[in-house]
Amino acid sequence: MSEELKNNPSPEKDKKEEVKAKKPVEGEKPKPAAKKVPPKPQIVVAPKEEPAEDWQKELIKKLGDDVEEAYVSVGEFNIVLKNNENFIANFENIKQHGFDYLADISSVDYLKFEGAPKRFGLSYHLYSMNMNRRLRVKVFLDENEKVPSVMDIWKTADFHEREAYDLMGIVFTGRQGLKRILLPDDWVGHPLRKDVDKVEGREEYTAKLVRKLREED
Amino acid sequence: MDFTTTYVLLPTAKIIAVFIVVLLTVLFLTYAERKVIAFMQVRLGPMRVGPWGLLQPIADGIKLFLKEDIIPLKADRFVYWIAPTISIVPALLSFLVVPWGSETTLFGLAKQPVPAVISDLNIGLLYILAISSIGIYGILLGGWASNSKYPLLGGLRSAAQMVSYEVPLTLALVGPVMMANTLSTRGIVEAQKGMWFVVPQILAFLVYIACAVAETNRAPYDLPEAETELVAGFHTEYSGMKFAFFYLAEYANMIVVSSIATICFLGGWLPVPGLSFLHLPSFVWFALKVGVFLFGYLWIRATYPRYRYDQLMAIGWKFFIPVTLINIFITAFFLLK
Amino acid sequence: MFKREIVELNMGPQHPSTHGVLRLKLKLDGETVVDLEPEIGYLHRGVEKLAENFNYLQALNLTDRLDYIAAVSNNLGYIETLEKLGGVEVPKKAQYFRVLLTELNRIASHLLWLATHALDIGAMTVFLYAFREREMILDMFEMYTGGRLLTTTFRYGGLKEDIPEGFDKKVKEFIKIFPSRMEDYEDLLTENRIWKKRTVGVGVISAEDAINLGLSGPVLRGSGVPYDIRKVEPYEVYDEFDWEIAVENGCDTYARYKVRMKEMRQSLRIVEQALEGMPEGEFRAKVPKTLKLPKGEVYHSIEAPKGELGYYLISDGKGTGPYRLKVRGPSFVNLQGLKPMCKGHMVADVVAIIGTLDVVLGEIDR
């Protein structure tokens, strides 16, 4: 801890950390322990702990070699999965482990993020109704790398995957009806990407739209 | 009385009087509706135009007159144009046989009192029922001619609804007709001098009220124009004066069915038993009774949610029609005895 | 002899009861819904992209505009997400007041739902009754934040400012009046034959399907799943109050109606307790002026009036704003329940089901 404190960016932050919180979190969960940013670049998340609880170890063991990394950060249990042929089977395993509720699928563009292994990341936020536990499954993707859809396991994935495709341009395989959800069908580019300014064809699209509106007038 | 007075002057005067009164009532019924419902809903209603917003209906009328009349490109222009007319004309024609009082001199125009009805047809009730069912075509054609999906659905709903509610409505009126032994509207009222038909015909009365609400497309049976489902139903595409015609027709129909209820069940212009010492003119009694019904309309609208289309049809065919038939049998049984 | 034809009906984005700019493509056989597809995005403002260009406090303003009916809940979820990553302890007084405001907001949100849901089904008087009480809550919000709809209430580490004088009086007045007003609504609806006919057995969804579809909030609890984040993963000081999760087993629109009615009563209980037990002390913890969060990621969800509202925040440890902010809007996910609920019902039921899902398009389209 002391070494980490040395690396504090500002004294103010130090003070804040002293009155650090113990927020009311469920009994089974590890207490949130927000540590300082370590000096060397990490893969993604800075404050990490080893998963300590039995169910976490069990789950890691069950998924076997497909787990790239597993850690606890800010009280949240993360599993980084490999995007391989076992992807769907792993999720089925996880569901059988009790995580029956898929809360969210978030897509992230790590283009300008230091220390990220690949360009994109997908985070599956899972919750178990019976055990009252949360789990985040992460998978990292290269540009143009496709990922299997989990829609057969959780129907709720439909909108989430369509959104990730629409705004981030991540392609999900093995599912029907992967089309834009929020933006018009003929939109050019994926706006949540960090390099969206460099998308080709945006000007033409806008010009076309303006022309169309003028004609309607 | 000479020929001109009897056959030209008096009827014309009556027609003009009735027409003006009906139109004024319709105008201020819209005002009353807004006010009454507003008070039930803890708000004030129209307040800006004139004192307490009394001139609001006139302002609305002027607005509707001056509005641009939009006809959709794909509409069937002739049918689209004629539909509102088909809707309003029968509604106004129905007042031909509505007796608004016992006898009148029309403010001294007639030398001796004449019956306070434009024409005392001996088939008066049948005439009203026949002519009011023409009004359905206005709505149906209006919905179809707009060539748009929401009006079409509204038109279909209204066709189904009005056709199926016409049956129990008519059957409910058979009871009073049997007891009065006449179809003349004046005759029916005069037959109630001893006892109002609402007492022996209570079943028919209740069914009639329910069906009348459905027949005039009012809440909770306002499916053809259910604004939260079909936007505005059959008159979605209508604007300006054509829309106003539909609007007027609806309110005129409300007055018609309220008048029929008054005539057939509440003793028309006869004073309320026990209150005859008030010596009110007969048309005041009539207006008061019609007013009670109209108030009931507004009250219901402020209270109940809307039925669903299939549920509405189900209660019409499976409940109201059997009840009215049973009522006819009971009436016949007692009359024969 | 007769040819059956499937009619395609376009409902919305301009329609009185699609609650904003929801567009449904309905396939109708007569008036029966054969198929339906929601089209969304008409209100897309790119909140998530905007947040990446703002600092943490500025992004708070964006959260107001997600579910604009329940801005306080959105603020709370976002601020708690920041606090979870930053690890700051919020003073007790601030926590109590946060709970109080959020529960008032829940009541306001449910009142708006009740108003519009009843209006959609045709009971127009309830609409104005419910708005009358909602007005009282909005007045309280105005008193504290200056805003009635978009409140931007809380701040990192506590509250924006201390509780104003006379606020408790207003809350007390509301607590006194509201139960009798609740009875007014229930008199008009709960045992009303037409209301029951329109809601019982409409939009049925089983508990398994609801969980699989990711539904949350009253929609899920109406199917008998006692999942309320305030209870299962208590945040703020919810575990200090005495209240129950509102659950119904009907799985239909009527059950969801009852869940929300119960929930308003429970919320009032919490408001009452929060007001009574309001501790003295600081309203904000000592926090730096410019907020910088350590490198990391965090997902935090709260029970918003519509369901599970989650924020997924990634901080790169360098900037003063989020690197990525993903919002898990409950309405967005709940909207997926529309299709399975509507199939086989009539057009009039579609309207009732949209009402019972209680979607807000600001949150769906983001």
PDB file of C-alpha atoms in Angstrom, chain B residues 96-226:
ATOM      1  CA  LEU B  96     -88.838  16.394 -36.896  1.00  0.00           C
ATOM      2  CA  VAL B  97     -90.816  14.142 -34.587  1.00  0.00           C
ATOM      3  CA  VAL B  98     -89.420  15.128 -31.208  1.00  0.00           C
ATOM      4  CA  PRO B  99     -92.213  16.743 -29.177  1.00  0.00           C
ATOM      5  CA  TRP B 100     -90.633  19.377 -27.005  1.00  0.00           C
ATOM      6  CA  GLY B 101     -93.827  20.311 -25.140  1.00  0.00           C
ATOM      7  CA  SER B 102     -97.528  19.636 -24.970  1.00  0.00           C
ATOM      8  CA  GLU B 103     -98.913  22.532 -26.968  1.00  0.00           C
ATOM      9  CA  THR B 104     -97.592  25.859 -28.108  1.00  0.00           C
ATOM     10  CA  THR B 105     -98.704  29.061 -29.724  1.00  0.00           C
ATOM     11  CA  LEU B 106     -95.173  29.767 -30.984  1.00  0.00           C
ATOM     12  CA  PHE B 107     -95.083  33.163 -29.266  1.00  0.00           C
ATOM     13  CA  GLY B 108     -98.482  34.154 -30.552  1.00  0.00           C
ATOM     14  CA  LEU B 109     -97.934  33.162 -34.144  1.00  0.00           C
ATOM     15  CA  ALA B 110    -100.700  30.590 -34.009  1.00  0.00           C
ATOM     16  CA  LYS B 111    -104.159  31.743 -32.955  1.00  0.00           C
ATOM     17  CA  GLN B 112    -104.837  28.628 -30.983  1.00  0.00           C
ATOM     18  CA  PRO B 113    -102.307  26.249 -29.448  1.00  0.00           C
ATOM     19  CA  VAL B 114    -100.863  23.631 -31.780  1.00  0.00           C
ATOM     20  CA  PRO B 115     -98.954  20.477 -30.856  1.00  0.00           C
ATOM     21  CA  ALA B 116     -95.367  21.339 -29.961  1.00  0.00           C
ATOM     22  CA  VAL B 117     -93.810  19.085 -32.549  1.00  0.00           C
ATOM     23  CA  ILE B 118     -92.919  19.787 -36.150  1.00  0.00           C
ATOM     24  CA  SER B 119     -94.800  16.785 -37.423  1.00  0.00           C
ATOM     25  CA  ASP B 120     -96.711  14.312 -35.314  1.00  0.00           C
ATOM     26  CA  LEU B 121     -96.118  11.271 -37.509  1.00  0.00           C
ATOM     27  CA  ASN B 122     -98.043   8.186 -36.494  1.00  0.00           C
ATOM     28  CA  ILE B 123     -94.839   6.178 -37.000  1.00  0.00           C
ATOM     29  CA  GLY B 124     -92.664   8.766 -35.246  1.00  0.00           C
ATOM     30  CA  LEU B 125     -90.445   6.410 -33.304  1.00  0.00           C
ATOM     31  CA  LEU B 126     -89.883   4.151 -36.261  1.00  0.00           C
ATOM     32  CA  TYR B 127     -88.987   7.196 -38.300  1.00  0.00           C
ATOM     33  CA  ILE B 128     -86.305   8.269 -35.819  1.00  0.00           C
ATOM     34  CA  LEU B 129     -84.794   4.798 -35.674  1.00  0.00           C
ATOM     35  CA  ALA B 130     -84.787   4.510 -39.431  1.00  0.00           C
ATOM     36  CA  ILE B 131     -83.304   7.884 -40.139  1.00  0.00           C
ATOM     37  CA  SER B 132     -80.673   7.768 -37.416  1.00  0.00           C
ATOM     38  CA  SER B 133     -79.253   4.558 -38.811  1.00  0.00           C
ATOM     39  CA  ILE B 134     -78.423   6.427 -42.017  1.00  0.00           C
ATOM     40  CA  GLY B 135     -75.966   8.482 -40.012  1.00  0.00           C
ATOM     41  CA  ILE B 136     -73.716   5.429 -39.727  1.00  0.00           C
ATOM     42  CA  TYR B 137     -73.003   5.633 -43.428  1.00  0.00           C
ATOM     43  CA  GLY B 138     -71.541   9.061 -42.958  1.00  0.00           C
ATOM     44  CA  ILE B 139     -68.979   7.707 -40.522  1.00  0.00           C
ATOM     45  CA  LEU B 140     -68.309   4.561 -42.496  1.00  0.00           C
ATOM     46  CA  LEU B 141     -67.879   6.412 -45.776  1.00  0.00           C
ATOM     47  CA  GLY B 142     -65.835   9.123 -44.137  1.00  0.00           C
ATOM     48  CA  GLY B 143     -63.443   6.512 -42.784  1.00  0.00           C
ATOM     49  CA  TRP B 144     -63.236   4.729 -46.092  1.00  0.00           C
ATOM     50  CA  ALA B 145     -62.925   7.783 -48.317  1.00  0.00           C
ATOM     51  CA  SER B 146     -59.958   9.164 -46.390  1.00  0.00           C
ATOM     52  CA  ASN B 147     -57.931   6.305 -47.843  1.00  0.00           C
ATOM     53  CA  SER B 148     -55.824   6.098 -44.748  1.00  0.00           C
ATOM     54  CA  LYS B 149     -55.442   3.265 -42.281  1.00  0.00           C
ATOM     55  CA  TYR B 150     -56.478   4.799 -39.002  1.00  0.00           C
ATOM     56  CA  PRO B 151     -59.717   6.270 -40.373  1.00  0.00           C
ATOM     57  CA  LEU B 152     -60.432   2.958 -42.059  1.00  0.00           C
ATOM     58  CA  LEU B 153     -60.086   1.079 -38.788  1.00  0.00           C
ATOM     59  CA  GLY B 154     -62.247   3.690 -37.094  1.00  0.00           C
ATOM     60  CA  GLY B 155     -64.885   3.406 -39.804  1.00  0.00           C
ATOM     61  CA  LEU B 156     -64.912  -0.380 -39.556  1.00  0.00           C
ATOM     62  CA  ARG B 157     -65.226  -0.252 -35.818  1.00  0.00           C
ATOM     63  CA  SER B 158     -68.100   2.192 -35.985  1.00  0.00           C
ATOM     64  CA  ALA B 159     -69.917   0.176 -38.623  1.00  0.00           C
ATOM     65  CA  ALA B 160     -69.681  -2.973 -36.524  1.00  0.00           C
ATOM     66  CA  GLN B 161     -70.512  -1.168 -33.327  1.00  0.00           C
ATOM     67  CA  MET B 162     -73.472   0.798 -34.570  1.00  0.00           C
ATOM     68  CA  VAL B 163     -75.009  -2.065 -36.478  1.00  0.00           C
ATOM     69  CA  SER B 164     -74.832  -4.344 -33.476  1.00  0.00           C
ATOM     70  CA  TYR B 165     -76.065  -1.739 -31.012  1.00  0.00           C
ATOM     71  CA  GLU B 166     -78.932  -0.674 -33.223  1.00  0.00           C
ATOM     72  CA  VAL B 167     -80.573  -4.031 -32.507  1.00  0.00           C
ATOM     73  CA  PRO B 168     -80.766  -3.904 -28.692  1.00  0.00           C
ATOM     74  CA  LEU B 169     -81.540  -0.189 -28.884  1.00  0.00           C
ATOM     75  CA  THR B 170     -84.595  -0.846 -31.018  1.00  0.00           C
ATOM     76  CA  LEU B 171     -85.624  -3.884 -29.011  1.00  0.00           C
ATOM     77  CA  ALA B 172     -85.403  -1.864 -25.815  1.00  0.00           C
ATOM     78  CA  LEU B 173     -87.874   0.623 -27.254  1.00  0.00           C
ATOM     79  CA  VAL B 174     -90.333  -2.117 -28.148  1.00  0.00           C
ATOM     80  CA  GLY B 175     -91.405  -2.370 -24.498  1.00  0.00           C
ATOM     81  CA  PRO B 176     -92.674   1.214 -24.155  1.00  0.00           C
ATOM     82  CA  VAL B 177     -94.262   0.999 -27.599  1.00  0.00           C
ATOM     83  CA  MET B 178     -96.172  -2.121 -26.551  1.00  0.00           C
ATOM     84  CA  MET B 179     -97.407  -0.423 -23.427  1.00  0.00           C
ATOM     85  CA  ALA B 180     -98.371   2.791 -25.197  1.00  0.00           C
ATOM     86  CA  ASN B 181     -99.888   0.887 -28.091  1.00  0.00           C
ATOM     87  CA  THR B 182     -98.687   3.527 -30.537  1.00  0.00           C
ATOM     88  CA  LEU B 183     -95.562   4.568 -32.433  1.00  0.00           C
ATOM     89  CA  SER B 184     -96.422   8.249 -32.336  1.00  0.00           C
ATOM     90  CA  THR B 185     -94.048  10.116 -30.065  1.00  0.00           C
ATOM     91  CA  ARG B 186     -96.840  12.289 -28.702  1.00  0.00           C
ATOM     92  CA  GLY B 187     -98.955   9.223 -28.149  1.00  0.00           C
ATOM     93  CA  ILE B 188     -96.227   7.541 -26.141  1.00  0.00           C
ATOM     94  CA  VAL B 189     -95.827  10.543 -23.881  1.00  0.00           C
ATOM     95  CA  GLU B 190     -99.573  10.871 -23.346  1.00  0.00           C
ATOM     96  CA  ALA B 191     -99.766   7.196 -22.420  1.00  0.00           C
ATOM     97  CA  GLN B 192     -97.441   7.925 -19.484  1.00  0.00           C
ATOM     98  CA  LYS B 193     -99.812  10.302 -17.727  1.00  0.00           C
ATOM     99  CA  GLY B 194    -100.567   7.670 -15.107  1.00  0.00           C
ATOM    100  CA  MET B 195     -97.123   6.238 -14.626  1.00  0.00           C
ATOM    101  CA  TRP B 196     -93.801   6.838 -16.364  1.00  0.00           C
ATOM    102  CA  PHE B 197     -92.637   3.828 -18.331  1.00  0.00           C
ATOM    103  CA  VAL B 198     -89.342   3.863 -16.497  1.00  0.00           C
ATOM    104  CA  VAL B 199     -91.009   1.978 -13.640  1.00  0.00           C
ATOM    105  CA  PRO B 200     -92.388  -1.048 -15.476  1.00  0.00           C
ATOM    106  CA  GLN B 201     -89.713  -0.929 -18.160  1.00  0.00           C
ATOM    107  CA  ILE B 202     -86.683  -0.497 -15.914  1.00  0.00           C
ATOM    108  CA  LEU B 203     -84.783  -3.271 -17.701  1.00  0.00           C
ATOM    109  CA  ALA B 204     -85.393  -1.727 -21.092  1.00  0.00           C
ATOM    110  CA  PHE B 205     -84.490   1.678 -19.713  1.00  0.00           C
ATOM    111  CA  LEU B 206     -81.076   0.555 -18.462  1.00  0.00           C
ATOM    112  CA  VAL B 207     -80.289  -1.282 -21.664  1.00  0.00           C
ATOM    113  CA  TYR B 208     -81.412   1.723 -23.667  1.00  0.00           C
ATOM    114  CA  ILE B 209     -79.080   4.078 -21.817  1.00  0.00           C
ATOM    115  CA  ALA B 210     -76.105   1.782 -22.318  1.00  0.00           C
ATOM    116  CA  CYS B 211     -76.881   1.265 -25.990  1.00  0.00           C
ATOM    117  CA  ALA B 212     -77.539   4.934 -26.569  1.00  0.00           C
ATOM    118  CA  VAL B 213     -74.059   5.755 -25.356  1.00  0.00           C
ATOM    119  CA  ALA B 214     -72.650   3.205 -27.765  1.00  0.00           C
ATOM    120  CA  GLU B 215     -74.864   4.403 -30.587  1.00  0.00           C
ATOM    121  CA  THR B 216     -73.538   7.937 -30.294  1.00  0.00           C
ATOM    122  CA  ASN B 217     -69.900   6.822 -30.020  1.00  0.00           C
ATOM    123  CA  ARG B 218     -69.408   8.367 -26.641  1.00  0.00           C
ATOM    124  CA  ALA B 219     -67.101   7.193 -23.862  1.00  0.00           C
ATOM    125  CA  PRO B 220     -66.766   4.441 -22.695  1.00  0.00           C
ATOM    126  CA  TYR B 221     -67.856   3.178 -26.101  1.00  0.00           C
ATOM    127  CA  ASP B 222     -65.999   5.793 -28.126  1.00  0.00           C
ATOM    128  CA  LEU B 223     -64.037   3.211 -30.066  1.00  0.00           C
ATOM    129  CA  PRO B 224     -64.446   4.662 -33.581  1.00  0.00           C
ATOM    130  CA  GLU B 225     -62.621   7.785 -32.515  1.00  0.00           C
ATOM    131  CA  ALA B 226     -60.572   6.366 -29.655  1.00  0.00           C
TER     132      ALA B 226
END
